[in-house]
XYZ file of C-alpha atoms in Angstrom:
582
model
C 140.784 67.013 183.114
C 137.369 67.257 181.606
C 135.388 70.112 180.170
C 132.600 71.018 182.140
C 129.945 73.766 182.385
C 130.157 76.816 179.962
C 133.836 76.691 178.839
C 135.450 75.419 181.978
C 137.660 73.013 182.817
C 137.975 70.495 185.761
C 141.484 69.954 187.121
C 140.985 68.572 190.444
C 137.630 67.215 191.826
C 136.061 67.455 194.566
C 137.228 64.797 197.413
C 136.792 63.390 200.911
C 138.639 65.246 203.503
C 141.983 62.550 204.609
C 144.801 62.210 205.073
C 147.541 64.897 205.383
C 149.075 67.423 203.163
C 151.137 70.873 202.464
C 147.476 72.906 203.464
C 146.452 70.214 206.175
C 144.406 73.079 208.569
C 141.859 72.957 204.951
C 140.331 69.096 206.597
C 139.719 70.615 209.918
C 135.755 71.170 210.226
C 134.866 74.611 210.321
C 131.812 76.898 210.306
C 130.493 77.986 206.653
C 131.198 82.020 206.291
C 131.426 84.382 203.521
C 132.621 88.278 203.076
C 130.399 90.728 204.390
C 131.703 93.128 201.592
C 129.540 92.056 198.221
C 130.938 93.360 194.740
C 128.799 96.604 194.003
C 126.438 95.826 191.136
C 127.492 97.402 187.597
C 125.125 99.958 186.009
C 123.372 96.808 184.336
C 122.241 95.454 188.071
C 124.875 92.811 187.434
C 127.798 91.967 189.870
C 130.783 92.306 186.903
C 128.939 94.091 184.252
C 130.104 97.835 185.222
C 133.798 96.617 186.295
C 134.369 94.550 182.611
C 133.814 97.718 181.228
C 136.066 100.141 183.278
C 138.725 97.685 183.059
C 138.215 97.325 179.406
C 138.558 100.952 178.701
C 141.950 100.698 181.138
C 145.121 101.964 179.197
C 147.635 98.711 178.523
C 150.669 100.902 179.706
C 149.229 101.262 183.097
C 148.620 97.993 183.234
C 151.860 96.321 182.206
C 153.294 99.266 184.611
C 151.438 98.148 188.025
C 152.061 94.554 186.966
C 156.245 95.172 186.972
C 155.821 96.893 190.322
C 154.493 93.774 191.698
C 158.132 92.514 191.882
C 158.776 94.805 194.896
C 155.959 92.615 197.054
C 157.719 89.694 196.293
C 154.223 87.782 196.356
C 153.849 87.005 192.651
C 157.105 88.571 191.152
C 157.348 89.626 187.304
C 160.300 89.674 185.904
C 160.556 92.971 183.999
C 162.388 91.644 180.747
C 160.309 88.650 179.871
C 157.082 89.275 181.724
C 156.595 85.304 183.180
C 155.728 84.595 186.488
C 158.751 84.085 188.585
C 157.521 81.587 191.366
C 161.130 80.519 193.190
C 161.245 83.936 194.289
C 157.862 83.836 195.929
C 157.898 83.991 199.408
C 155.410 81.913 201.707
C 151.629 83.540 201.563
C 150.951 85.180 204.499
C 147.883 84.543 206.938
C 144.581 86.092 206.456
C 145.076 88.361 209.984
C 148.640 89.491 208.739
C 147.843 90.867 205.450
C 144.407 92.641 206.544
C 146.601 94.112 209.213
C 149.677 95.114 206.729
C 147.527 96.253 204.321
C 144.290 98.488 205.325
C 142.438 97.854 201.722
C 141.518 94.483 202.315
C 140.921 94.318 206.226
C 137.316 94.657 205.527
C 137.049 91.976 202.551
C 139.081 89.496 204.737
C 136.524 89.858 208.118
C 133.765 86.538 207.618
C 130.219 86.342 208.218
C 128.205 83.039 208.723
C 126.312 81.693 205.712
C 123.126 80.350 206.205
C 123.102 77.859 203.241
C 123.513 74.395 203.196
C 127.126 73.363 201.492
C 128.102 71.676 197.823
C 128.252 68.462 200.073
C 124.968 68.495 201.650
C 122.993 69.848 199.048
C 124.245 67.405 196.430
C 124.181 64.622 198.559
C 120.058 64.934 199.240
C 119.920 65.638 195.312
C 121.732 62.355 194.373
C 119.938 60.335 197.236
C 116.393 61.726 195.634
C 117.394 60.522 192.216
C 118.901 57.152 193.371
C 115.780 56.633 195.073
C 113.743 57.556 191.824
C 115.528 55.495 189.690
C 115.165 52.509 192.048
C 111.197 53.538 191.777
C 111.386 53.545 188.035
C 112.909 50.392 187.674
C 111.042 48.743 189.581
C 108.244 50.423 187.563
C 109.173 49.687 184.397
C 109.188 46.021 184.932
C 105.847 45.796 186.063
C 104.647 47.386 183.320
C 106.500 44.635 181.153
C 105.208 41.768 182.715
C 101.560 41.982 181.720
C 102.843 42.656 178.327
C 105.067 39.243 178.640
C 102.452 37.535 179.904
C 103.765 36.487 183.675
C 101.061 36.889 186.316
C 101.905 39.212 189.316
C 102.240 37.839 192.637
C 104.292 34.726 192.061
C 107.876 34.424 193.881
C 109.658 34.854 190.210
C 107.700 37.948 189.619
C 108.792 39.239 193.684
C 112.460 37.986 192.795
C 112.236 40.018 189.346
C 110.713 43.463 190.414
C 113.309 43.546 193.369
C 116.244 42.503 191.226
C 115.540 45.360 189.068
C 115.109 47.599 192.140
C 118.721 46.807 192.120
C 120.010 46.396 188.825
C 118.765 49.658 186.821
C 120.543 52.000 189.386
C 123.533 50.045 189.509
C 123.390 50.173 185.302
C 123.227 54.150 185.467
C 126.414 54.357 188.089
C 128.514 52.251 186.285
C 127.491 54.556 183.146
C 128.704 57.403 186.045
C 125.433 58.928 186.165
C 125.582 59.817 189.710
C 128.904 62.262 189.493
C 129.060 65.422 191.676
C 130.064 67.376 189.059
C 127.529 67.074 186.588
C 124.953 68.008 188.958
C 122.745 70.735 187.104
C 125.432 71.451 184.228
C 125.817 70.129 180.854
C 124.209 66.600 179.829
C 126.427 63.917 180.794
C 123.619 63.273 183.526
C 121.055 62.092 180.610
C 123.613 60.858 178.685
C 124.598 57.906 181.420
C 121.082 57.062 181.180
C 121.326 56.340 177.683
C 124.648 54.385 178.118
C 122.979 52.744 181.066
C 120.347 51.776 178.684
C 122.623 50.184 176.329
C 124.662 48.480 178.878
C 121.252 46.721 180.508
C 120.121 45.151 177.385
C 123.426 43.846 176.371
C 123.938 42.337 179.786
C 120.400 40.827 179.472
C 121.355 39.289 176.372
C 123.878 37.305 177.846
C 122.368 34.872 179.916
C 119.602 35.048 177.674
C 121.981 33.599 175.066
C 123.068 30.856 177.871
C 119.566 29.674 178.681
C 118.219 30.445 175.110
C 115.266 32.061 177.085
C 113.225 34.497 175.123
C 111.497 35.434 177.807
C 114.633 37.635 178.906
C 115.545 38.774 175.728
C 112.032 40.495 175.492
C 111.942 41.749 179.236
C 114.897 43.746 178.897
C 114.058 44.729 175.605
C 110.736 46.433 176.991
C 110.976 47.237 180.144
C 114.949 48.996 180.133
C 114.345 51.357 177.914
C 110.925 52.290 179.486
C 113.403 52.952 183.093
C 115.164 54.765 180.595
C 112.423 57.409 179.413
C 111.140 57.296 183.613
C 115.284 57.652 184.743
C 115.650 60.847 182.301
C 111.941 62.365 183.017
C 113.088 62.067 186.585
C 116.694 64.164 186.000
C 114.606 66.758 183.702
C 112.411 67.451 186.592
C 114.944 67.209 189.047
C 117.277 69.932 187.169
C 114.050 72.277 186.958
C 113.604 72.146 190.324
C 117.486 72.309 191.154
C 117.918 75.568 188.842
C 114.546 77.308 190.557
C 116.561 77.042 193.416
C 119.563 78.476 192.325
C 118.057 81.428 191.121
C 116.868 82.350 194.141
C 120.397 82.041 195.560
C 119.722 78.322 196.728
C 121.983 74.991 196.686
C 124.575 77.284 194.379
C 128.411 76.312 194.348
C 130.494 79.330 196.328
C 132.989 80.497 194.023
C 136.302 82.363 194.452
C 137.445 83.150 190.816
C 141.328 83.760 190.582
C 142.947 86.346 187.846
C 143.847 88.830 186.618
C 141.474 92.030 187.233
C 139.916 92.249 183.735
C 139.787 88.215 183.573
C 138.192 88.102 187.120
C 135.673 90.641 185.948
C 135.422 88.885 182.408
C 134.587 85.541 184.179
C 132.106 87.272 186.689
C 130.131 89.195 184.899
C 129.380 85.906 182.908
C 128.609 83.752 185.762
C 126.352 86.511 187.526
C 124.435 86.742 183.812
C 123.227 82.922 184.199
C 122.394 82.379 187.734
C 121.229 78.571 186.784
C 124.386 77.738 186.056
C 124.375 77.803 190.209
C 127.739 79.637 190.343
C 127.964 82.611 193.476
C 130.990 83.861 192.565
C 131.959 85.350 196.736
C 134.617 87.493 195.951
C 137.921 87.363 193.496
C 141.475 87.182 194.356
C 143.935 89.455 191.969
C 147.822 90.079 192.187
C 148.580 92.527 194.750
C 149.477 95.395 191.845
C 145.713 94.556 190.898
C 144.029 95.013 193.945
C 143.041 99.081 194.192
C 141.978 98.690 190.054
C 139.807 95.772 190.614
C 137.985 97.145 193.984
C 137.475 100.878 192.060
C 135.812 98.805 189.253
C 133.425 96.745 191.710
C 134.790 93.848 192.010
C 134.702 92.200 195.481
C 138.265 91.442 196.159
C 139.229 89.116 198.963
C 143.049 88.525 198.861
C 145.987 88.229 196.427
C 146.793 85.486 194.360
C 148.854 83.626 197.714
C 145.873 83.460 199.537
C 143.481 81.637 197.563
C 144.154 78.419 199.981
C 143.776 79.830 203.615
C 140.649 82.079 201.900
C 138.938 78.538 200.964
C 138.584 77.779 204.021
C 137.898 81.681 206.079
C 135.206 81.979 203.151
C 133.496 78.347 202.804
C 133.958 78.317 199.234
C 132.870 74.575 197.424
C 135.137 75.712 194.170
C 138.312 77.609 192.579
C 137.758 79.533 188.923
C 141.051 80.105 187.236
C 141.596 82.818 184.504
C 143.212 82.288 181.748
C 145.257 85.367 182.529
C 148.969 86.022 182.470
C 148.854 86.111 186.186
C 147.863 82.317 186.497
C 150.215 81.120 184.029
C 153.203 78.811 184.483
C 153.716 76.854 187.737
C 150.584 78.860 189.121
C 148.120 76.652 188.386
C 149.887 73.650 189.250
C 151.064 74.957 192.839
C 147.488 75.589 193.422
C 146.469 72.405 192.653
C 149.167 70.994 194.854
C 147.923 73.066 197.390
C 143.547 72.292 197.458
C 144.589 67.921 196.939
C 142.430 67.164 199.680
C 140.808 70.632 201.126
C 137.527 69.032 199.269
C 136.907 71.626 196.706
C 136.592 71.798 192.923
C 139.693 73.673 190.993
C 137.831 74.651 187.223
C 139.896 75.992 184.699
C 138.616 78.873 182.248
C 140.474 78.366 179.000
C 139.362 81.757 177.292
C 137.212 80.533 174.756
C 133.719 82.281 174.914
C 130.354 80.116 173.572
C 132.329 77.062 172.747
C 130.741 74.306 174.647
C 131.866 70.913 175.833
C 130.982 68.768 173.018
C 133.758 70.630 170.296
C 136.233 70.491 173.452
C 138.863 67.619 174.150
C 141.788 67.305 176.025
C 144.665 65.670 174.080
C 148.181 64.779 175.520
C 150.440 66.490 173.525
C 154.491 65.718 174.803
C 153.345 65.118 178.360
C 151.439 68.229 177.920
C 147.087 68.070 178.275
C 146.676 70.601 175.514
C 142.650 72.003 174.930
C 141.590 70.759 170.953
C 139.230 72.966 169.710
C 136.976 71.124 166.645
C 135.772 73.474 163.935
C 132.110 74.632 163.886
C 129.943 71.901 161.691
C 127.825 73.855 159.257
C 128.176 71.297 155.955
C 128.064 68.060 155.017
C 126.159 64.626 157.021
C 124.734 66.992 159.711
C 123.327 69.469 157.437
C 121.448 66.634 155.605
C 120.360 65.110 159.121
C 118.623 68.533 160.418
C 117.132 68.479 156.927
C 115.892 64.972 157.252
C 114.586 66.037 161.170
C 113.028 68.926 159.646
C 110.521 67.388 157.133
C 109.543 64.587 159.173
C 108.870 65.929 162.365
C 106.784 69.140 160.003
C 104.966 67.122 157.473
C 103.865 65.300 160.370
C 102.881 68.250 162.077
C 101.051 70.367 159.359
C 98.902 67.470 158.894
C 97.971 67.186 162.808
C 97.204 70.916 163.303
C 95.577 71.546 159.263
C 92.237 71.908 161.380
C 93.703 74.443 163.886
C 95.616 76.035 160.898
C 92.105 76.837 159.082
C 90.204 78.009 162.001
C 93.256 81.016 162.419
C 92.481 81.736 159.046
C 89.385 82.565 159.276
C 89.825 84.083 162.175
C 92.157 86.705 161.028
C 89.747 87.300 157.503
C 86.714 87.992 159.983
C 88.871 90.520 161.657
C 89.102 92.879 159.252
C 88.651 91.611 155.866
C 92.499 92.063 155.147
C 94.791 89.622 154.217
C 95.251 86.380 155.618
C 98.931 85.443 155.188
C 101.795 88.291 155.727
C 104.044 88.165 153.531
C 108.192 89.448 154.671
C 111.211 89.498 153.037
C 113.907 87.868 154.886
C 117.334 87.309 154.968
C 118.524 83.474 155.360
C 121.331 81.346 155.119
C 124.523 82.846 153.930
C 123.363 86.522 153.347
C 120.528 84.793 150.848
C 116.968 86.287 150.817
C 113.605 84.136 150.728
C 109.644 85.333 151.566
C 108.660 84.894 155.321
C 104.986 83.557 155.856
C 102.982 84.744 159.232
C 99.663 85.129 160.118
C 98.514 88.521 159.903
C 98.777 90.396 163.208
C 98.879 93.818 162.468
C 96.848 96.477 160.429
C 97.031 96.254 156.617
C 98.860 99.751 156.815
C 101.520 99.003 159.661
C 104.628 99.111 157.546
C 104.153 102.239 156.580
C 103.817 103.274 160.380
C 107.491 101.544 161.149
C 108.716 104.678 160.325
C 107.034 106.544 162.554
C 107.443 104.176 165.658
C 111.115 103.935 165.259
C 111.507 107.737 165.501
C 109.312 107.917 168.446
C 110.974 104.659 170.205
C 114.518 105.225 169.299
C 116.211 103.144 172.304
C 114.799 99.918 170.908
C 117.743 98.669 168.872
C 118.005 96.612 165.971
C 115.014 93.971 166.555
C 112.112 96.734 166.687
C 109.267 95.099 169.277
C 107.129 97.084 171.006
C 104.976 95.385 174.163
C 101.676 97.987 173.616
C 102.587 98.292 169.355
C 99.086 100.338 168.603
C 99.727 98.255 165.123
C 98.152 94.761 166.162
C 94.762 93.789 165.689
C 92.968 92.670 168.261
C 93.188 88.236 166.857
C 96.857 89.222 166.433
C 97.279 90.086 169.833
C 95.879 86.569 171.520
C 97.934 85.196 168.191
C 101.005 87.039 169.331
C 100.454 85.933 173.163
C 100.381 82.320 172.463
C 103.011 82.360 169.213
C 100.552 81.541 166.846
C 101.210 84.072 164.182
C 104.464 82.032 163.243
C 102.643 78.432 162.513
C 102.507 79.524 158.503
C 106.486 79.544 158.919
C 106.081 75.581 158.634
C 105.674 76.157 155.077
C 108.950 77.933 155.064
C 110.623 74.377 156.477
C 109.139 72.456 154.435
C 110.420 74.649 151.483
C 113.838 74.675 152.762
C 114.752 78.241 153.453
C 113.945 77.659 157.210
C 114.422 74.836 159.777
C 112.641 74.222 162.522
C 115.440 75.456 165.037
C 117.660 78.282 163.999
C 118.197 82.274 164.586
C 114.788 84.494 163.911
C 115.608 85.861 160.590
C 116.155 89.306 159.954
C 115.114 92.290 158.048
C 117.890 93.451 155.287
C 117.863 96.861 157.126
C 119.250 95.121 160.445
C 121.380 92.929 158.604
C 123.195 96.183 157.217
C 123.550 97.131 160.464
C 125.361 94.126 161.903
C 128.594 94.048 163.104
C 131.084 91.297 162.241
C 130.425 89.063 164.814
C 126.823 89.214 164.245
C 127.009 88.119 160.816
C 128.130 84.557 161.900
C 124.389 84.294 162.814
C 123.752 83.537 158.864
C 126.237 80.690 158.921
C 123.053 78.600 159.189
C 119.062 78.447 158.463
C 117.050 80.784 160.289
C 114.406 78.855 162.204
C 110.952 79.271 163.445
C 112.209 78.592 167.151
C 116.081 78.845 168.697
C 117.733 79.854 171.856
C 116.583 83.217 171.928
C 112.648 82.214 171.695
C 113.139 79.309 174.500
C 115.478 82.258 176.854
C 112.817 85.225 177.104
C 112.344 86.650 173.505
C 111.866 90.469 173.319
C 112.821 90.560 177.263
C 116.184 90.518 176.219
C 118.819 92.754 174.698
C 120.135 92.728 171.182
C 123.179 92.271 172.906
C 121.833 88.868 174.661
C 119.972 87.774 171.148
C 123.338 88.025 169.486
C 124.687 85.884 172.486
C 122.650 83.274 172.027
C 122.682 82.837 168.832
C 125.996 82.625 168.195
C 126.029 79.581 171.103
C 123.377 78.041 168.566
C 126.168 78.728 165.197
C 129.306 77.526 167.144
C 127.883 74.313 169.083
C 124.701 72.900 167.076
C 123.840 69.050 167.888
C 120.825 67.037 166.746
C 120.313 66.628 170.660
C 120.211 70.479 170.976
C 117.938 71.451 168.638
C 115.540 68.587 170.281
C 115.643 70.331 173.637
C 115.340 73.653 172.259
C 111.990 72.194 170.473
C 110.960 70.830 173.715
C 111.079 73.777 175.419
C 109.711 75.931 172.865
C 106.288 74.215 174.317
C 107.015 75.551 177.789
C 107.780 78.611 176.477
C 104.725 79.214 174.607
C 102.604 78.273 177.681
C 104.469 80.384 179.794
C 104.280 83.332 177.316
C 107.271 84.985 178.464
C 108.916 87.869 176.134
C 105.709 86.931 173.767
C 104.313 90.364 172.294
């Protein structure tokens, strides 16, 4: 088992249609087709949203009542003294036809349409031919640009016999480092990381028959031109994922999802997966115990069968994958009767373990008495790592103050020809662990617009805690092409290189909205505010409080070196593209 995507586990890959088994109709070919029923959007616009919340506000009594009724179907029975899942009494699942026609409320769900998109298979197989063929590009690339460097004159049969051989070798380095897997198409990044292991592995193989020969000549080929495939193999994936997650928000090359559960789990696990279309999830429908199904439809969700179904649906439904709850309805034998049943149907079984913005790196599967039991590894926020951000921090912004001084004086004057106000704005803040420090900025706004904030909140009360306004009649008219292109937050290096900000980190806040925090929210001072994060690189004042907190607290619970690097490199994106940026 291995911990993929956003909190998700996965039990059984996908695999090549042979042989026989228990659900052997699954290997026949068959037509793609999903439900011509869709789950009705919550008030949010969001498939999920609307039913989390009914089903949230759902009294437990009822609940554990409908769920000890269940033992009349004799589908999933509950046994009413100890509540587990009693699966010797289950009888066999009935077909598709037979249950629409015994039971009226989900003939419609259970009646297919053709899909017009291509499946997991086809669609991944063109995306891992176009980055084989890349990487056999790149290699080939990268040694060519070592040669002159070496010294060895192009056109020679040894310089053929090289370019070719490393036509061959560098992709064969990155599948051995399993760089080519199915699953970590578009998710997560295992897909960069088996570059970097690739890398490694070339040179030390090149150092072996360098050592036999005592040639030099090796030694400094592989040293040059590997890790230049290297930066051309991961520039290649970067673009590759851009392009593969443009698609999948518009509904394109997506895996087709049935997500098993409990109602509230189902709708728990939807309404995330709808939130973050680039995660290429299309969750088609959900399949809930019988007892569940009239809750789950009333609340929006798109239900398509009952728990016994879930391998005959696979197949009437074209779905590449199976999301399991971590309900009490999927405990026990459950699971591993399901995964009995979809060994060779071809589709991916992922497991939800219930943990919410934990992500892969703090998750490992350790066998515990024959048992593969989750570990969960505490949150870092002290010690080595603390002192390595720091370290990050002043290099990469002493480094940068000094390359941008000139740009840094010309905004300067800029904003003192403007007006004849202040320069520099100066905030007070709150930082890291509840302590309080002076914010620099450029000065976008009117010398007088505090005293306005007042006024502006009573007039725009639905705006929440973080008060931004798109048309704020308080900026200037430099802070508004400052505010457009982010510039107003370059005297916020000084705060880095003092200490009481990083370069990557929550925004931080005003006292008054810290007061108004709940106690989740506070977690977002575990660490030091930064002059760029999640929330800048995701759409900035586009988004909710509620989606600001989100983020942020994925930044708290999973920082990595490596992640505040990407977040840095797409803060440059992000400014270009000037998204959320008012």
């Amino acid at each position: 088992m291995a911990v993929v995507g956003t909190g998700f586990g996965l039990v059984g890959g996908r695999q090549d249609v042979r042989g026989t088994s228990a659900w052997h109709h699954l290997s026949t070919p068959r037509r793609r087709t999903a439900p011509r029923t869709a789950a009705r959007p919550g008030p949010d616009g969001a498939e999920g949203l609307g039913a989390e919340r009914e089903l949230r506000a759902r009294d437990t009594a009822e609940s554990h009542d409908a769920l000890a009724a269940s033992t009349t179907h004799g589908s999933h029975d509950v046994s009413p003294d100890t509540g587990s899942l009693d699966v010797v009494r289950r009888r066999p699942a009935d077909s598709a036809g037979e249950t629409a026609r015994r039971d009226p409320r989900t003939q419609a769900a259970l009646e297919p349409t053709p899909v017009h998109t291509p499946g997991l298979a086809a669609w991944t197989r063109r995306y891992t031919l176009g980055v084989v063929g890349s990487d056999v590009l790149v290699g080939m690339a990268a040694v060519l640009l070592a040669l002159p460097v070496l010294d060895i004159p192009f056109g020679t049969v040894k310089t053929v016999i090289i370019v070719l051989g490393a036509a061959l070798a560098w992709p064969l380095a990155i599948a051995i480092s399993r760089g080519y897997e199915r699953s970590n198409i578009g998710v997560g990044d295992d897909e960069m990381r088996a570059v970097m292991r690739a890398v490694v592995f070339a040179v030390a193989v090149g150092a072996v028959p360098a050592a036999i020969t005592e040639s030099l000549g090796v030694v400094a080929l592989s040293v040059i031109a590997v890790p230049l495939a290297g930066l051309g193999s991961i520039a290649v994936r970067f673009a590759a994922r851009k392009n593969l997650h443009r698609q999948q928000r518009a509904g394109r090359n997506v895996r087709r999802v049935i997500v098993v559960g409990s109602a509230y789990a189902t709708a728990d696990l939807t309404s995330v997966l709808t939130r973050e279309p680039h995660a290429g999830m299309n969750v088609i429908g959900v399949c809930v115990p019988r007892s569940d199904v009239a809750r789950a439809r009333d609340a929006g969700l798109a239900v398509i069968g009952d728990l016994d179904q879930v391998p005959e649906l696979i197949h009437a439904y074209a779905a590449d994958a199976v999301a399991v709850t971590g309900s009490d309805a999927t405990r026990h034998n459950y699971l591993r009767e399901l995964s009995w049943a979809l060994e060779g149907a071809g589709v991916e079984l992922l497991v939800h373990p219930g943990l919410v913005e934990v992500a892969g790196p703090r998750m490992h599967i350790r066998p515990y008495v024959g048992l593969p039991l989750l570990h969960v590894e505490q949150p870092h926020f002290t010690g080595w790592r603390r002192f390595v951000k720091r370290a990050t921090d002043l290099a990469l912004t002493g480094a940068g103050v000094l390359v941008i001084s000139p740009l840094l004086a010309a905004l300067a004057l800029a904003v003192k020809l403007n007006d004849g106000g202040p320069v520099i704005f100066r905030q007070t803040r709150v930082g890291l662990d509840g302590s309080t420090f002076t914010m620099l900025k450029f000065r976008s706004m009117h010398v007088d617009a505090e005293a306005k904030l007042a006024e502006l909140r009573a007039g725009n009360p639905d705006i929440g805690h973080m008060f931004k306004m798109e048309d704020d009649p308080r900026i200037t008219r430099v802070g508004k092409f400052l505010r457009k292109f982010s510039l107003d937050e370059l005297p916020q290096l000084f705060n880095v290189l003092s200490g009481s900000m990083s370069l990557v980190g929550p925004r931080p806040p005003l006292q008054s909205e810290v007061d108004g925090y709940e106690d989740h929210a506070r977690r977002r001072l575990l660490v030091t505010p930064g002059l760029t994060g999640l929330w800048q690189v995701s759409g900035r004042s586009l988004l909710s409080w509620e989606e600001t907190v989100r983020l942020d607290l994925r930044y708290v619970e999973n920082w990595t070196l490596t992640l505040d690097l990407l977040i840095l490199w797409k803060t440059f994106f992000a400014v270009v593209a000037r998204r959320g940026a008012y």
